[in-house]
CSV table of C-alpha atoms in Angstrom, one decimal:
chain,number,residue,atom,x,y,z
A,1,MET,CA,-3.5,0.2,0.4
A,2,LYS,CA,-4.8,-3.0,2.9
A,3,GLY,CA,-0.8,-2.3,3.6
A,4,ARG,CA,-1.8,-5.0,1.8
A,5,TYR,CA,-0.7,-2.0,0.8
A,6,LEU,CA,-3.1,0.5,-0.7
A,7,SER,CA,-6.3,-1.4,-0.9
A,8,LEU,CA,-9.2,0.3,0.8
A,9,ALA,CA,-12.5,-1.1,2.0
A,10,ALA,CA,-14.0,-3.8,-0.2
A,11,SER,CA,-17.3,-3.2,-1.9
A,12,GLY,CA,-19.2,-6.4,-2.4
A,13,ALA,CA,-20.0,-8.1,-5.7
A,14,ALA,CA,-18.1,-7.6,-8.9
A,15,LEU,CA,-19.1,-4.8,-11.2
A,16,CYS,CA,-19.0,-5.2,-14.9
A,17,LEU,CA,-18.7,-2.4,-17.5
A,18,THR,CA,-17.5,-1.9,-21.0
A,19,ALA,CA,-16.3,1.0,-23.0
A,20,VAL,CA,-18.9,0.5,-25.7
A,21,THR,CA,-22.1,-1.5,-26.1
A,22,LEU,CA,-22.4,-4.0,-23.2
A,23,THR,CA,-22.3,-7.6,-24.4
A,24,GLY,CA,-22.2,-9.3,-21.1
A,25,CYS,CA,-19.8,-9.8,-18.2
A,26,GLY,CA,-18.3,-13.1,-19.4
A,27,ALA,CA,-15.1,-13.8,-21.1
A,28,VAL,CA,-14.7,-12.2,-24.5
A,29,ASP,CA,-12.5,-13.4,-27.3
A,30,GLY,CA,-9.8,-11.1,-28.5
A,31,LEU,CA,-11.5,-10.2,-31.8
A,32,THR,CA,-15.0,-9.0,-32.4
A,33,GLY,CA,-16.9,-7.9,-35.5
A,34,ASP,CA,-15.1,-5.5,-37.9
A,35,ASN,CA,-11.8,-6.8,-36.6
A,36,GLU,CA,-12.0,-4.7,-33.4
A,37,VAL,CA,-9.8,-6.0,-30.6
A,38,THR,CA,-11.4,-6.4,-27.1
A,39,LEU,CA,-9.1,-5.9,-24.2
A,40,ARG,CA,-10.2,-7.7,-21.0
A,41,VAL,CA,-9.2,-5.8,-17.9
A,42,VAL,CA,-9.7,-6.8,-14.2
A,43,ALA,CA,-9.4,-4.1,-11.6
A,44,ALA,CA,-9.8,-3.8,-7.8
A,45,ASP,CA,-12.5,-1.6,-6.2
A,46,TYR,CA,-11.2,1.1,-3.9
A,47,GLY,CA,-14.6,2.4,-2.9
A,48,ASP,CA,-16.3,1.6,0.4
A,49,ASN,CA,-19.9,1.8,-1.0
A,50,PRO,CA,-21.6,1.6,-4.3
A,51,GLN,CA,-21.7,5.3,-4.7
A,52,ASN,CA,-17.9,5.7,-4.8
A,53,SER,CA,-17.0,2.4,-6.5
A,54,SER,CA,-14.0,2.4,-8.8
A,55,ALA,CA,-16.3,1.2,-11.6
A,56,ALA,CA,-17.3,4.7,-12.5
A,57,TYR,CA,-13.6,5.7,-12.9
A,58,TRP,CA,-12.9,2.7,-15.2
A,59,LYS,CA,-16.0,3.3,-17.3
A,60,GLU,CA,-15.0,6.9,-18.0
A,61,LEU,CA,-11.5,5.8,-18.7
A,62,ALA,CA,-12.6,3.0,-21.1
A,63,ASP,CA,-15.0,5.4,-22.8
A,64,GLY,CA,-12.3,8.0,-23.3
A,65,PHE,CA,-9.8,5.5,-24.6
A,66,HIS,CA,-12.3,4.0,-27.1
A,67,LYS,CA,-13.1,7.4,-28.4
A,68,ASP,CA,-9.4,7.9,-29.2
A,69,HIS,CA,-8.8,4.3,-30.4
A,70,PRO,CA,-12.1,3.2,-32.1
A,71,GLY,CA,-10.5,-0.1,-33.1
A,72,ILE,CA,-10.0,-1.2,-29.5
A,73,LYS,CA,-12.8,-2.0,-27.1
A,74,VAL,CA,-12.1,-2.3,-23.4
A,75,GLU,CA,-14.1,-4.5,-21.1
A,76,VAL,CA,-13.4,-4.0,-17.4
A,77,ASN,CA,-14.6,-6.2,-14.5
A,78,VAL,CA,-14.2,-4.6,-11.1
A,79,PHE,CA,-14.0,-6.9,-8.0
A,80,SER,CA,-13.7,-6.1,-4.3
A,81,TRP,CA,-10.2,-6.3,-2.8
A,82,SER,CA,-11.3,-9.4,-0.9
A,83,GLU,CA,-11.7,-11.4,-4.1
A,84,VAL,CA,-9.8,-9.7,-7.0
A,85,ASP,CA,-6.5,-11.5,-6.5
A,86,ALA,CA,-8.2,-14.9,-6.3
A,87,LYS,CA,-10.3,-14.1,-9.3
A,88,VAL,CA,-7.3,-13.3,-11.5
A,89,ALA,CA,-5.5,-16.5,-10.2
A,90,GLU,CA,-8.6,-18.5,-11.2
A,91,MET,CA,-8.6,-17.0,-14.6
A,92,VAL,CA,-4.9,-17.7,-15.1
A,93,LYS,CA,-5.3,-21.2,-13.9
A,94,ALA,CA,-8.1,-21.8,-16.4
A,95,GLY,CA,-6.1,-20.5,-19.3
A,96,LYS,CA,-8.2,-17.3,-19.5
A,97,ALA,CA,-6.0,-14.7,-18.1
A,98,PRO,CA,-7.2,-11.1,-18.6
A,99,ASP,CA,-5.1,-8.9,-20.9
A,100,ILE,CA,-4.5,-6.4,-18.0
A,101,ALA,CA,-4.9,-6.8,-14.3
A,102,GLN,CA,-4.8,-4.2,-11.5
A,103,ILE,CA,-4.3,-6.2,-8.3
A,104,GLY,CA,-2.0,-6.6,-5.3
A,105,ALA,CA,1.0,-8.6,-6.6
A,106,TYR,CA,2.7,-9.5,-9.8
A,107,ALA,CA,5.8,-11.5,-9.0
A,108,ASP,CA,4.4,-15.0,-9.3
A,109,TYR,CA,3.1,-14.3,-12.8
A,110,ALA,CA,6.3,-12.6,-13.9
A,111,ALA,CA,8.4,-15.5,-12.6
A,112,ALA,CA,6.2,-17.9,-14.6
A,113,GLY,CA,6.9,-16.0,-17.8
A,114,LYS,CA,3.2,-14.9,-18.2
A,115,LEU,CA,3.7,-11.1,-18.3
A,116,TYR,CA,5.0,-8.6,-20.8
A,117,SER,CA,7.8,-6.4,-19.5
A,118,THR,CA,7.1,-2.7,-19.4
A,119,ALA,CA,9.7,-2.2,-22.1
A,120,GLU,CA,7.5,-4.3,-24.4
A,121,LEU,CA,4.4,-2.3,-23.6
A,122,LEU,CA,4.9,1.3,-22.8
A,123,SER,CA,6.2,4.4,-24.6
A,124,VAL,CA,9.5,5.7,-23.4
A,125,LYS,CA,7.8,8.7,-21.9
A,126,THR,CA,5.4,6.6,-19.8
A,127,GLU,CA,8.0,4.1,-18.7
A,128,ALA,CA,10.3,6.9,-17.6
A,129,ASP,CA,7.6,8.6,-15.6
A,130,PHE,CA,7.3,6.1,-12.8
A,131,LEU,CA,8.8,7.2,-9.5
A,132,ALA,CA,12.1,5.4,-9.1
A,133,PRO,CA,11.5,3.4,-5.9
A,134,LEU,CA,8.2,2.2,-7.2
A,135,ALA,CA,9.6,1.3,-10.6
A,136,ASP,CA,12.4,-0.6,-8.9
A,137,ALA,CA,9.9,-2.5,-6.7
A,138,GLY,CA,8.2,-3.6,-9.9
A,139,LYS,CA,11.3,-5.5,-11.2
A,140,VAL,CA,12.1,-9.2,-11.2
A,141,LYS,CA,15.8,-9.9,-11.9
A,142,GLN,CA,16.3,-6.3,-13.1
A,143,THR,CA,13.4,-6.4,-15.5
A,144,GLN,CA,10.2,-4.4,-14.8
A,145,TYR,CA,6.9,-6.3,-15.1
A,146,GLY,CA,4.9,-4.7,-12.4
A,147,MET,CA,3.6,-1.2,-13.1
A,148,PRO,CA,2.8,0.8,-9.9
A,149,PHE,CA,-0.8,2.0,-10.0
A,150,VAL,CA,-1.2,4.0,-6.9
A,151,SER,CA,1.0,4.4,-3.8
A,152,SER,CA,1.0,5.6,-0.2
A,153,THR,CA,3.3,6.1,2.7
A,154,ARG,CA,2.7,6.0,6.4
A,155,LEU,CA,2.9,8.6,9.1
A,156,LEU,CA,2.5,8.8,12.9
A,157,PHE,CA,-0.9,10.2,13.8
A,158,TYR,CA,-1.6,11.7,17.2
A,159,ASN,CA,-4.7,13.0,18.9
A,160,GLU,CA,-4.0,16.7,19.6
A,161,LYS,CA,-6.4,17.1,22.5
A,162,LEU,CA,-5.2,14.0,24.3
A,163,LEU,CA,-1.6,15.0,24.0
A,164,ALA,CA,-2.4,18.6,25.1
A,165,ASP,CA,-4.5,17.3,28.1
A,166,ALA,CA,-1.6,15.0,29.1
A,167,GLY,CA,0.9,17.8,29.0
A,168,VAL,CA,2.8,16.4,26.0
A,169,ILE,CA,2.3,19.5,24.0
A,170,ALA,CA,1.1,23.0,24.9
A,171,LYS,CA,-2.6,23.6,24.4
A,172,ASP,CA,-1.8,26.4,21.9
A,173,ALA,CA,1.0,24.5,20.2
A,174,LYS,CA,1.1,24.4,16.4
A,175,GLY,CA,2.2,20.8,16.3
A,176,TRP,CA,4.4,18.2,17.8
A,177,GLN,CA,7.7,16.9,16.5
A,178,PRO,CA,9.1,13.9,18.3
A,179,LYS,CA,12.7,13.1,17.3
A,180,SER,CA,13.4,9.7,18.8
A,181,TRP,CA,11.7,6.6,20.3
A,182,ALA,CA,12.6,8.1,23.7
A,183,ASP,CA,10.2,10.9,22.9
A,184,LEU,CA,7.4,8.4,22.0
A,185,GLU,CA,8.0,6.5,25.2
A,186,ALA,CA,7.9,9.7,27.3
A,187,ALA,CA,4.7,10.9,25.6
A,188,ALA,CA,3.0,7.5,26.0
A,189,LYS,CA,3.8,7.5,29.8
A,190,LYS,CA,2.2,10.9,30.2
A,191,LEU,CA,-0.9,9.7,28.2
A,192,LYS,CA,-1.1,6.6,30.4
A,193,GLY,CA,-0.9,8.8,33.5
A,194,ALA,CA,-3.8,10.9,32.1
A,195,GLY,CA,-6.0,7.9,31.8
A,196,VAL,CA,-5.8,7.4,28.0
A,197,PRO,CA,-6.9,3.8,27.4
A,198,THR,CA,-4.3,3.2,24.6
A,199,PRO,CA,-1.4,5.6,24.7
A,200,PHE,CA,0.2,4.0,21.6
A,201,ALA,CA,-1.7,1.5,19.5
A,202,LEU,CA,0.5,-1.3,18.1
A,203,PRO,CA,-1.5,-3.4,15.7
A,204,LEU,CA,0.5,-6.6,15.0
A,205,GLY,CA,-2.6,-8.6,14.3
A,206,ARG,CA,-3.1,-10.6,11.1
A,207,GLU,CA,-4.7,-7.8,9.1
A,208,GLU,CA,-1.5,-5.8,8.5
A,209,ALA,CA,1.3,-6.9,10.9
A,210,GLN,CA,3.8,-7.0,8.0
A,211,ALA,CA,3.2,-3.2,7.5
A,212,GLU,CA,3.5,-2.2,11.2
A,213,THR,CA,6.5,-4.3,11.6
A,214,MET,CA,8.3,-2.9,8.6
A,215,MET,CA,7.6,0.7,9.7
A,216,TRP,CA,9.3,0.1,13.0
A,217,MET,CA,12.2,-1.9,11.5
A,218,LEU,CA,13.0,0.9,9.1
A,219,ALA,CA,12.9,3.4,11.9
A,220,GLY,CA,15.3,1.2,13.7
A,221,GLY,CA,17.8,1.2,10.9
A,222,GLY,CA,16.8,-2.3,9.6
A,223,GLY,CA,14.2,-3.7,7.3
A,224,TYR,CA,13.2,-6.9,5.5
A,225,THR,CA,16.1,-6.9,3.0
A,226,ASP,CA,19.6,-5.5,2.9
A,227,ASN,CA,21.1,-3.3,0.2
A,228,GLU,CA,21.6,-6.3,-2.0
A,229,GLU,CA,17.9,-7.2,-1.7
A,230,SER,CA,18.6,-10.4,0.2
A,231,TYR,CA,16.4,-11.1,3.2
A,232,SER,CA,17.9,-9.7,6.4
A,233,ILE,CA,14.8,-10.2,8.7
A,234,ASP,CA,17.0,-11.5,11.5
A,235,SER,CA,19.4,-8.6,11.6
A,236,ALA,CA,20.6,-7.2,14.9
A,237,ASP,CA,18.9,-3.9,14.2
A,238,ASN,CA,15.5,-5.6,13.7
A,239,ALA,CA,15.9,-7.6,17.0
A,240,LYS,CA,16.7,-4.4,18.9
A,241,THR,CA,13.6,-2.7,17.4
A,242,LEU,CA,11.3,-5.5,18.7
A,243,GLU,CA,13.1,-5.6,22.0
A,244,PHE,CA,12.3,-1.9,22.4
A,245,LEU,CA,8.6,-2.5,21.6
A,246,ARG,CA,8.6,-5.5,24.0
A,247,ASP,CA,10.3,-3.8,26.9
A,248,LYS,CA,9.5,-0.1,26.7
A,249,MET,CA,6.1,0.0,25.0
A,250,VAL,CA,4.3,-3.3,25.7
A,251,GLY,CA,6.2,-4.1,28.9
A,252,GLN,CA,5.3,-0.7,30.5
A,253,GLY,CA,1.6,-1.0,29.6
A,254,LEU,CA,1.7,1.7,27.0
A,255,THR,CA,0.0,-0.2,24.2
A,256,GLY,CA,-3.5,-0.6,25.6
A,257,PRO,CA,-5.7,-3.4,26.8
A,258,VAL,CA,-5.5,-5.5,23.6
A,259,GLU,CA,-2.5,-7.7,23.0
A,260,PRO,CA,-0.6,-6.3,20.0
A,261,GLY,CA,-0.6,-9.7,18.2
A,262,LYS,CA,-4.4,-9.7,18.4
A,263,LEU,CA,-5.0,-6.0,17.4
A,264,ASP,CA,-5.8,-5.4,13.8
A,265,ARG,CA,-5.2,-2.1,11.9
A,266,GLN,CA,-8.9,-1.2,11.4
A,267,ALA,CA,-9.7,-1.8,15.0
A,268,ALA,CA,-6.9,0.5,16.0
A,269,PHE,CA,-8.1,3.1,13.5
A,270,GLU,CA,-11.7,2.9,15.0
A,271,ALA,CA,-10.3,3.3,18.5
A,272,PHE,CA,-8.4,6.4,17.4
A,273,THR,CA,-11.6,7.9,15.9
A,274,LYS,CA,-13.3,7.4,19.3
A,275,GLY,CA,-10.7,9.3,21.2
A,276,GLU,CA,-9.3,6.2,22.9
A,277,VAL,CA,-5.8,6.2,21.3
A,278,GLY,CA,-3.1,8.8,21.7
A,279,MET,CA,-0.8,7.8,18.9
A,280,LEU,CA,-0.6,5.2,16.1
A,281,ASN,CA,0.9,4.7,12.6
A,282,GLY,CA,-1.6,5.3,9.8
A,283,HIS,CA,-2.2,5.9,6.1
A,284,PRO,CA,-4.2,8.6,4.4
A,285,THR,CA,-7.6,6.9,4.8
A,286,LEU,CA,-7.4,7.5,8.5
A,287,MET,CA,-7.7,11.3,7.9
A,288,LYS,CA,-11.2,11.0,6.6
A,289,GLN,CA,-12.2,8.5,9.3
A,290,ALA,CA,-10.9,10.8,12.1
A,291,GLU,CA,-12.4,14.0,10.6
A,292,ALA,CA,-15.8,12.3,10.3
A,293,LYS,CA,-15.8,11.7,14.0
A,294,GLY,CA,-14.5,15.2,14.8
A,295,VAL,CA,-11.1,14.1,16.0
A,296,LYS,CA,-8.4,16.8,15.7
A,297,TYR,CA,-5.1,15.1,14.8
A,298,GLY,CA,-1.6,15.8,13.8
A,299,MET,CA,0.8,13.8,11.5
A,300,VAL,CA,4.5,13.5,11.6
A,301,ALA,CA,7.1,11.0,10.4
A,302,LEU,CA,7.6,8.1,12.8
A,303,PRO,CA,10.6,9.0,14.8
A,304,THR,CA,13.7,6.8,14.5
A,305,SER,CA,15.5,4.9,17.3
A,306,ASP,CA,18.2,7.6,17.7
A,307,GLY,CA,16.8,10.6,15.8
A,308,SER,CA,18.8,9.8,12.6
A,309,GLN,CA,17.3,10.0,9.2
A,310,GLN,CA,15.7,6.7,7.9
A,311,PRO,CA,13.4,6.0,5.0
A,312,ALA,CA,9.6,5.7,5.5
A,313,MET,CA,7.7,2.7,4.4
A,314,GLY,CA,6.0,3.0,1.0
A,315,VAL,CA,3.3,0.7,-0.4
A,316,ALA,CA,1.8,0.2,-3.9
A,317,ASP,CA,-0.7,-1.7,-5.9
A,318,TRP,CA,0.2,-3.0,-9.3
A,319,VAL,CA,-0.9,-3.2,-12.9
A,320,MET,CA,0.4,-6.0,-15.2
A,321,ALA,CA,-0.3,-7.2,-18.8
A,322,PHE,CA,-0.5,-10.9,-19.6
A,323,LYS,CA,0.9,-12.4,-22.8
A,324,ASN,CA,-2.4,-12.9,-24.6
A,325,GLY,CA,-1.3,-11.7,-28.0
A,326,HIS,CA,-2.5,-8.1,-27.5
A,327,ARG,CA,0.8,-6.5,-26.7
A,328,ALA,CA,0.4,-3.4,-28.9
A,329,GLU,CA,-3.2,-2.8,-27.9
A,330,SER,CA,-2.5,-3.3,-24.2
A,331,GLY,CA,0.5,-0.9,-24.4
A,332,LYS,CA,-1.7,1.8,-26.0
A,333,PHE,CA,-4.3,1.4,-23.2
A,334,LEU,CA,-1.6,1.5,-20.5
A,335,ASP,CA,-0.1,4.7,-22.0
A,336,TYR,CA,-3.6,6.2,-21.8
A,337,LEU,CA,-4.1,5.0,-18.2
A,338,TYR,CA,-0.9,6.7,-17.1
A,339,GLN,CA,-1.7,10.1,-18.6
A,340,PRO,CA,-1.4,12.7,-15.9
A,341,LYS,CA,-5.1,13.7,-16.0
A,342,ASN,CA,-6.1,10.0,-15.5
A,343,VAL,CA,-3.7,9.4,-12.7
A,344,THR,CA,-4.8,12.5,-10.9
A,345,ALA,CA,-8.5,11.7,-11.3
A,346,PHE,CA,-8.1,8.4,-9.5
A,347,THR,CA,-5.7,9.6,-6.7
A,348,ASP,CA,-7.8,12.6,-5.9
A,349,LYS,CA,-11.0,10.5,-5.6
A,350,TYR,CA,-9.5,8.1,-3.1
A,351,ASP,CA,-6.9,10.2,-1.2
A,352,LEU,CA,-4.0,8.2,-2.6
A,353,LEU,CA,-0.6,9.1,-3.9
A,354,PRO,CA,0.4,8.9,-7.6
A,355,ALA,CA,3.0,6.5,-8.8
A,356,THR,CA,4.3,8.8,-11.5
A,357,THR,CA,6.6,11.8,-11.4
A,358,THR,CA,4.2,14.0,-13.3
A,359,GLY,CA,1.4,13.1,-10.9
A,360,TYR,CA,3.7,13.7,-7.9
A,361,GLN,CA,4.7,17.1,-9.2
A,362,ALA,CA,1.1,18.1,-9.8
A,363,LYS,CA,0.1,17.2,-6.2
A,364,GLN,CA,3.1,19.0,-4.8
A,365,ALA,CA,2.2,22.1,-6.7
A,366,ALA,CA,-1.4,22.1,-5.6
A,367,THR,CA,-2.6,25.0,-3.4
A,368,SER,CA,-6.1,23.8,-2.8
A,369,GLY,CA,-8.2,20.6,-2.9
A,370,PRO,CA,-7.5,17.0,-1.8
A,371,ALA,CA,-3.8,17.2,-2.6
A,372,LEU,CA,-3.1,19.6,0.2
A,373,ARG,CA,-4.0,17.0,2.8
A,374,LEU,CA,-1.6,14.6,1.3
A,375,LYS,CA,1.5,16.7,1.2
A,376,PRO,CA,3.0,15.2,4.4
A,377,PHE,CA,2.7,11.7,2.8
A,378,LEU,CA,4.1,13.0,-0.5
A,379,THR,CA,7.2,14.3,1.1
A,380,ALA,CA,8.1,10.8,2.3
A,381,LEU,CA,7.3,9.0,-1.0
A,382,PRO,CA,10.4,9.6,-3.2
A,383,SER,CA,12.8,8.0,-0.7
A,384,SER,CA,10.5,5.4,0.7
A,385,ARG,CA,11.2,1.7,0.9
A,386,LEU,CA,8.6,-0.9,-0.3
A,387,TYR,CA,7.9,-4.5,0.6
A,388,PRO,CA,10.1,-6.9,-1.4
A,389,VAL,CA,7.2,-7.5,-3.8
A,390,GLY,CA,9.5,-8.5,-6.6
A,391,LYS,CA,10.3,-11.7,-4.8
A,392,LYS,CA,8.1,-14.7,-5.6
A,393,SER,CA,8.5,-15.8,-2.0
A,394,TRP,CA,7.2,-12.5,-0.5
A,395,ALA,CA,3.6,-13.7,-0.2
A,396,GLY,CA,4.6,-16.6,2.0
A,397,VAL,CA,7.1,-14.6,4.0
A,398,SER,CA,4.4,-11.9,4.7
A,399,GLU,CA,2.0,-14.6,5.9
A,400,ASP,CA,4.7,-15.9,8.2
A,401,ILE,CA,5.3,-12.5,9.7
A,402,LYS,CA,1.5,-12.0,10.2
A,403,GLN,CA,1.3,-15.3,12.1
A,404,ASN,CA,4.3,-14.9,14.3
A,405,ILE,CA,5.6,-11.4,14.8
A,406,GLY,CA,3.2,-10.6,17.6
A,407,LYS,CA,4.9,-13.2,19.7
A,408,THR,CA,8.1,-11.1,19.8
A,409,VAL,CA,6.6,-8.3,21.9
A,410,GLN,CA,4.8,-10.5,24.4
A,411,PRO,CA,6.3,-10.5,28.0
A,412,GLY,CA,9.1,-13.0,27.7
A,413,GLY,CA,9.0,-12.9,23.9
A,414,GLN,CA,12.2,-13.8,22.0
A,415,PRO,CA,12.6,-11.5,19.1
A,416,ALA,CA,15.9,-12.8,17.9
A,417,LYS,CA,14.6,-16.4,17.8
A,418,VAL,CA,11.3,-15.6,16.1
A,419,LEU,CA,13.1,-13.4,13.5
A,420,GLU,CA,15.7,-16.2,12.9
A,421,ASP,CA,12.9,-18.7,12.2
A,422,ILE,CA,11.2,-16.4,9.8
A,423,ALA,CA,14.4,-15.5,8.0
A,424,THR,CA,15.5,-19.1,7.6
A,425,ALA,CA,12.2,-20.0,6.0
A,426,ALA,CA,12.4,-16.9,3.8
A,427,ARG,CA,15.9,-17.6,2.5
A,428,ALA,CA,14.9,-21.2,1.8
A,429,ALA,CA,12.0,-20.0,-0.3
A,430,ASP,CA,14.2,-17.4,-2.2
A,431,PRO,CA,17.3,-19.2,-3.4
A,432,ARG,CA,19.6,-16.7,-5.2
């Protein structure tokens, strides 16, 4: 996920492949010779170099599907995350929408009546297999249009050596389990006293401020929406959360030399892998980055304000099918895409979490391999809360948060006022 959810590092130029004989990377009409149907699919690249590009996965998937369904060809264009959403938007605007898209958001297209619902596409078995919180996040007005592709949750990472050297944990300790924000504050003070440059990294820069903010809001008993899915960004709980960050973390010099509003997620990750950060919130990709630099780390759920149980933040990327007249063929391909073996092949390759119950159970049952690393993230997934991606207004609200939330934790910042401004604009953009 870029918390833009699950998206990982972009990989450059678009890659084109087909399930059968390659006829070019341009648009293909729905019917070819011998009345075969060609499905046009656009997907995002989760790889960070040509060797691990998602193109290989989609080629194998398309080849396998065509073998089972010889009357349906599948042409897949794979684009980097930096351009895939814009590419699909351009295609839709030009009246050449793909049959299926695997991108970051679906709500605009659903609201415009351009998508098939999952009930129109999938077998009962496939539709019922989505994890409940992810399926719910794929709904617009109680109808599911967005199919979760992969998912992730977030955990608090900590540098074991730095915490041990600072006396936060014993040098022979098996782990650390902070219960409340008071524990985080106390640990950060010890890290600062030990000379750690950034005791707690707080990336509220534009890259992913909406994710970091939501993690803290949930841990404080709030969130972006209430139980009725109405925007509640300006709730008292959310204001208290940001006041804690302003006064106790930033105000006491516990968040390092870079102003939170100017610190991006990847810069914080890189500082963690250099041994300069004691604690920060992270997603599964940080594991490989830290291990590559020899950093020994631990992972725990982000503590809540008072030690009570609160949901973690979940994130997801989405699959959708456009109304191009290929409903039945698209449905068959999607049923194939969501077969357990195909779900597992992708999530294992990129250290991501499955969006299906069968995929989740398979990873939970694993006793070796990549799935073992992900179990702490898996534990948090079923009860996680996602961005309100079903709201057509969410893209604009997210951008508003990215631009302004950093102001709330500056010395003299006014969390309540900033949250009120964001919430007012959000409600105006989301009439109920």
